[in-house]
Amino acid sequence: MKNYKLVFILASVMLLVINCSPKKEEAAGSRSITVKGKVQSPQSGIITLTEIRQDDQKPKEDTIKLNTDNTYEKTVTIVEPGYYRMNFYGRQFVNVILDRSNLEVNVDGNDSNGFSEVKGSPDMDMMMKVQTMTQAAQTSEEAQRIQADFQLAVGQNDEKKITELQQEYQKILDHANQQLADTINNQPASLGLINLLQFNNPLDKDKFFSVYTNAAAKFTGEWEKNYYGKGFVSFVENIKRTAIGQPAPEISLPDPDGKVISLSSLKGKFILIDFWAKWCGPCRMENPNVVKAYNTYKDKGFDILSVSLDKTKEDWVKAIKEDGLVWNHVSDLKYFESQAAKDYNITAIPFSILVDPNGIIIAKNLRGPGLQIKLMEVLDKK
């Protein structure tokens, strides 16, 4: 019996507790933000509010003192919107955004699961709405009915019914994704919007690329000077560079013997660019499927260029041998700092890109049966 499953592709959203969604431009310059709240069951230690930075600048850090009634109130000065982390006794961490509105954060210091309550946050409401939408699509009565019928069809090995139910389920997901896209399109520029689109990826970037470009167009004025605003616009530009239909960026890296192999040198074939590493469990699990695809189509105009994100040559070469990967391999052994990883906006692996004989990207992130189906589509018809 074949293995079947319904794939829920509407991503759940990991919430970053956030504050303030600017509706209008304000004059540049520093401003004061008040963070207050109450700590139930305080623990020994300190409470800190620390700026989260991804550059080489020293982050700001403030210490917060509790009043005798276990409340606190801290006024901090910020120059631009930014991400911050509240650390309660080293036991609980609450990520917040400081922008233009005051914020209230209440916690239970005795709750090891990290209970927190945040008030005064329009963006938090937006994030909760997005999370609710993703869950609703999967837990609706219609979706549950389809899932129950699907399991029954699998038990009966009814392939026709299985296909019908997969298509029916996909319609639900397509509708939910479109509703989510409409909601995101109506959001103003904010760090909350950046957090949602850049760090949580709730939508397929290729199918809903217009959502990303629409959002990036909102980060004008003061946002053009903001570290995260500039980073988000750059992030969207990188997505555009590797979108389906775009020429694949050149890759030119050494193989295990030190010989430089370029992607352009393989032009004329369908090429699977496969980002992986020895330490990546899912990559190693996927490799037998890639080996099968290579053996099936290597004589039909198909080849593979594997780009390792390993840190040592020893690990890289060992994994190639262990998994029986007999095609082209390149790496600069720089982990996610690899130039190829940056050029292709790789933030997680395994990740693959299929390029046609003219060097144009035609599919992305093909795994499992998806790879076999796509190769069958483009190569068996030749």
XYZ file of C-alpha atoms in Angstrom:
382
model
C 0.000 0.000 0.000
C 1.255 3.452 -0.861
C 1.939 6.072 1.771
C -0.489 8.981 1.516
C -0.962 12.125 3.535
C -2.749 15.426 3.387
C -0.224 18.217 3.575
C -1.304 21.322 5.458
C 0.761 24.014 3.760
C -0.731 27.048 5.469
C 2.079 27.713 7.913
C 1.340 28.269 11.563
C 2.734 31.547 12.836
C 5.147 31.736 15.752
C 4.094 34.826 17.611
C 6.529 37.509 18.568
C 4.903 39.617 21.282
C 4.885 43.035 19.694
C 3.781 46.589 20.259
C 2.758 49.527 18.096
C 1.846 49.711 14.460
C 2.531 53.240 13.196
C -0.356 54.751 11.282
C 1.424 57.959 10.318
C 4.886 59.404 10.053
C 6.423 61.137 13.055
C 9.378 63.432 13.208
C 12.736 61.741 13.448
C 14.483 61.732 16.807
C 14.414 60.019 20.150
C 11.230 59.365 22.080
C 10.273 57.912 25.432
C 8.392 54.640 25.809
C 6.994 53.366 29.100
C 6.977 49.653 29.828
C 5.015 48.635 32.906
C 3.341 45.604 34.408
C 3.122 43.245 37.351
C 5.027 40.113 38.272
C 3.090 37.459 40.123
C 5.334 35.263 42.308
C 8.629 37.127 41.764
C 11.807 35.014 41.780
C 15.342 35.817 42.869
C 17.438 37.645 40.324
C 16.878 40.640 38.087
C 14.599 41.789 35.285
C 16.220 43.253 32.194
C 15.064 44.845 28.955
C 17.654 44.304 26.214
C 17.719 45.454 22.624
C 18.016 42.628 20.081
C 20.477 43.571 17.364
C 21.800 41.668 14.361
C 24.630 44.057 13.598
C 27.897 44.827 15.400
C 26.532 47.669 17.524
C 26.339 47.201 21.278
C 22.725 46.547 22.334
C 21.055 48.793 24.881
C 20.152 47.145 28.190
C 18.078 48.457 31.088
C 17.481 46.913 34.504
C 13.929 46.975 35.842
C 13.208 47.151 39.580
C 10.003 45.895 41.193
C 7.952 48.061 43.535
C 6.805 46.686 46.881
C 3.481 45.620 45.337
C 5.342 43.654 42.641
C 4.542 46.174 39.922
C 7.152 47.879 37.779
C 7.366 50.837 35.452
C 10.332 51.706 33.282
C 10.672 54.574 30.824
C 13.255 54.053 28.104
C 14.435 56.294 25.304
C 14.620 54.924 21.778
C 15.819 56.533 18.565
C 14.028 54.177 16.171
C 11.650 51.205 16.385
C 13.400 48.035 17.498
C 13.080 44.509 18.829
C 13.677 43.985 22.545
C 13.723 41.061 24.954
C 12.457 41.142 28.521
C 14.289 38.664 30.745
C 12.490 37.791 33.966
C 14.996 36.141 36.340
C 16.481 34.045 33.570
C 13.296 31.945 33.623
C 10.997 33.738 31.234
C 11.724 35.690 28.078
C 9.193 37.938 26.371
C 10.100 39.465 23.006
C 8.547 42.860 22.387
C 8.709 45.692 19.890
C 9.214 49.227 21.147
C 7.959 51.802 18.712
C 5.527 54.603 19.585
C 3.075 53.283 22.173
C 3.476 52.363 25.807
C 3.411 48.695 26.677
C 2.129 46.583 29.565
C 3.632 43.148 30.200
C 2.409 40.973 33.075
C 4.041 37.649 33.934
C 3.869 34.848 36.483
C 7.399 34.367 37.761
C 6.522 30.914 39.056
C 5.265 29.620 35.701
C 8.086 27.674 34.053
C 6.021 27.497 30.849
C 6.423 31.224 30.452
C 2.969 32.736 31.011
C 2.806 36.341 29.881
C 0.072 38.866 29.147
C 0.703 41.804 26.849
C -1.551 44.835 26.509
C -1.491 47.925 24.313
C -0.355 46.149 21.167
C -2.307 46.566 17.886
C 0.280 44.455 16.086
C -0.157 41.666 18.623
C -3.842 41.620 17.746
C -2.893 41.317 14.094
C -0.514 38.425 14.793
C -3.142 36.632 16.851
C -5.627 37.084 14.022
C -3.198 35.522 11.561
C -2.564 32.587 13.885
C -6.305 32.062 14.341
C -6.821 32.073 10.591
C -4.148 29.418 10.031
C -5.667 27.189 12.703
C -9.252 27.712 11.529
C -8.516 26.385 8.057
C -7.223 23.122 9.493
C -9.810 22.639 12.229
C -12.986 23.617 10.374
C -15.776 21.044 10.175
C -15.245 20.713 6.433
C -11.504 20.110 6.829
C -12.080 17.524 9.554
C -14.648 15.728 7.381
C -12.194 15.568 4.505
C -9.457 14.281 6.797
C -11.734 11.533 8.133
C -12.798 10.498 4.618
C -9.176 10.632 3.547
C -8.076 8.183 6.235
C -10.894 5.844 5.224
C -9.863 6.037 1.560
C -6.249 5.288 2.482
C -7.376 2.244 4.465
C -9.288 1.010 1.429
C -6.405 1.895 -0.927
C -8.889 3.873 -3.048
C -6.456 5.963 -5.103
C -9.188 7.773 -7.045
C -10.921 8.883 -3.844
C -7.594 9.845 -2.290
C -6.824 12.145 -5.223
C -10.303 13.708 -5.096
C -9.981 14.412 -1.364
C -6.487 15.878 -1.768
C -7.844 18.269 -4.391
C -10.827 19.159 -2.215
C -8.558 19.830 0.742
C -6.276 21.975 -1.391
C -9.224 24.215 -2.299
C -9.770 24.905 1.411
C -6.110 25.792 1.834
C -6.083 28.005 -1.255
C -9.084 29.937 0.065
C -7.512 30.288 3.514
C -4.206 31.449 2.053
C -5.977 34.079 -0.040
C -7.824 35.380 3.031
C -4.515 35.534 4.873
C -2.912 37.401 1.982
C -5.768 39.930 1.957
C -5.350 40.497 5.705
C -1.601 41.042 5.422
C -2.039 43.392 2.452
C -4.128 45.677 4.662
C -1.437 46.047 7.346
C 0.652 49.229 7.599
C 4.444 49.265 7.727
C 5.650 48.085 11.134
C 8.201 45.818 12.762
C 5.292 43.468 13.374
C 4.737 43.152 9.628
C 8.453 42.505 9.145
C 8.390 39.838 11.849
C 5.423 38.148 10.205
C 6.724 38.062 6.634
C 10.483 37.849 7.080
C 10.785 35.557 10.082
C 7.589 33.463 10.069
C 6.877 32.967 6.348
C 3.096 32.370 6.579
C 2.675 32.321 2.782
C 4.421 30.646 -0.130
C 6.784 33.361 -1.383
C 6.398 32.375 -5.022
C 2.615 32.073 -5.115
C 2.117 35.233 -3.054
C 5.138 37.265 -4.095
C 2.913 40.319 -4.620
C 2.134 40.315 -0.873
C 5.838 40.706 -0.125
C 6.413 43.413 -2.741
C 3.292 45.262 -1.579
C 4.584 45.197 1.997
C 8.098 46.310 1.023
C 6.673 49.318 -0.841
C 5.222 50.609 2.446
C 8.611 50.998 4.128
C 9.337 54.549 3.018
C 10.256 57.772 4.821
C 11.850 57.114 8.213
C 11.709 53.376 7.538
C 14.347 53.830 4.834
C 16.820 54.665 7.615
C 15.680 51.911 9.975
C 17.978 48.882 10.223
C 15.106 46.392 10.049
C 13.171 48.351 7.451
C 16.180 48.374 5.123
C 16.769 44.702 5.868
C 13.203 43.768 4.960
C 13.317 45.614 1.644
C 16.600 43.843 0.877
C 15.007 40.524 1.898
C 12.190 41.039 -0.615
C 14.680 41.989 -3.332
C 16.502 38.714 -2.677
C 13.229 36.813 -3.001
C 12.682 38.486 -6.362
C 16.131 37.437 -7.548
C 15.347 33.768 -6.939
C 11.654 33.739 -7.855
C 10.301 31.187 -10.319
C 10.838 32.523 -13.824
C 14.040 34.392 -12.910
C 17.550 33.417 -14.084
C 19.296 31.371 -11.407
C 22.133 33.339 -9.755
C 25.557 32.021 -10.634
C 27.225 29.580 -8.260
C 30.987 29.160 -8.553
C 32.546 27.135 -5.733
C 35.216 24.452 -5.277
C 34.489 20.741 -5.274
C 36.137 18.389 -2.710
C 39.308 18.309 -4.852
C 39.521 22.089 -5.025
C 38.344 22.372 -8.627
C 35.906 25.253 -9.109
C 32.571 24.224 -10.621
C 30.107 26.847 -11.822
C 26.389 26.469 -12.369
C 26.710 28.029 -15.810
C 29.094 25.255 -16.884
C 26.213 22.797 -16.522
C 23.885 24.807 -18.748
C 21.950 22.774 -21.297
C 20.500 20.329 -18.781
C 17.823 20.450 -16.114
C 19.834 21.070 -12.940
C 18.705 20.463 -9.371
C 20.568 22.832 -7.047
C 20.430 21.008 -3.721
C 21.424 22.816 -0.500
C 22.254 20.318 2.271
C 24.775 19.353 4.990
C 26.031 16.310 6.879
C 24.581 17.602 10.162
C 21.107 18.126 8.637
C 18.944 15.108 9.523
C 16.088 15.922 7.100
C 18.669 16.382 4.320
C 20.121 12.932 4.922
C 16.628 11.432 5.009
C 15.831 13.078 1.672
C 19.036 11.934 -0.030
C 17.757 8.442 -1.030
C 14.934 10.164 -2.916
C 17.436 12.434 -4.677
C 19.622 9.426 -5.537
C 16.586 7.692 -7.051
C 15.758 10.763 -9.137
C 19.346 11.044 -10.356
C 19.566 7.396 -11.367
C 16.224 7.607 -13.174
C 16.877 10.776 -15.182
C 20.671 11.215 -15.448
C 20.604 9.948 -19.046
C 17.653 12.160 -19.988
C 19.258 15.573 -19.576
C 19.206 15.854 -15.768
C 22.063 16.608 -13.371
C 22.549 17.776 -9.790
C 24.718 20.444 -8.179
C 24.797 19.876 -4.422
C 25.880 22.833 -2.286
C 27.001 21.806 1.188
C 26.623 24.128 4.172
C 29.018 22.058 6.255
C 31.873 23.675 8.162
C 34.571 21.052 7.629
C 35.739 19.185 4.553
C 35.914 15.968 6.566
C 32.196 16.042 7.417
C 31.265 17.060 3.885
C 33.215 14.304 2.124
C 32.162 11.666 4.655
C 28.458 12.370 4.084
C 28.881 12.276 0.298
C 30.430 8.814 0.567
C 27.974 7.499 3.168
C 24.923 8.545 1.156
C 26.272 7.493 -2.240
C 25.971 10.909 -3.870
C 27.860 10.544 -7.143
C 27.105 13.884 -8.822
C 28.634 17.395 -8.635
C 29.397 18.770 -5.166
C 30.635 22.226 -4.170
C 31.112 24.162 -0.934
C 33.060 27.030 0.602
C 32.500 25.434 4.040
C 31.046 28.645 5.446
C 27.772 27.278 6.822
C 24.892 29.739 6.210
C 27.465 32.453 5.521
C 28.214 30.722 2.225
C 27.930 33.154 -0.660
C 25.642 30.725 -2.469
C 23.360 30.505 0.574
C 23.176 34.297 0.706
C 22.546 34.640 -3.025
C 19.678 32.147 -2.850
C 18.317 33.505 0.443
C 18.719 30.123 2.165
C 17.591 30.222 5.805
C 16.871 26.507 6.302
C 17.799 23.225 4.654
C 17.125 20.980 2.854
C 16.208 23.346 0.063
C 16.336 22.724 -3.667
C 15.834 24.690 -6.864
C 15.198 23.196 -10.303
C 16.720 25.107 -13.211
C 15.842 24.510 -16.864
C 18.437 24.140 -19.673
C 18.399 27.920 -20.189
C 19.265 28.607 -16.553
C 15.756 29.728 -15.551
C 14.283 28.725 -12.192
C 11.191 26.564 -12.808
C 10.519 25.002 -9.378
C 11.638 25.302 -5.774
C 11.888 23.132 -2.670
C 11.040 19.862 -4.396
C 11.044 16.997 -1.911
C 9.736 13.437 -1.769
C 7.217 12.598 -4.505
C 7.197 16.244 -5.577
C 10.667 15.902 -7.103
C 9.768 12.743 -9.014
C 6.522 14.257 -10.295
C 8.200 17.450 -11.535
C 11.014 15.573 -13.263
C 8.484 13.263 -14.886
C 6.603 16.332 -16.113
C 9.592 18.043 -17.736
C 11.730 15.078 -18.808
C 9.431 12.207 -19.724
C 7.714 14.380 -22.329
C 11.007 14.970 -24.156
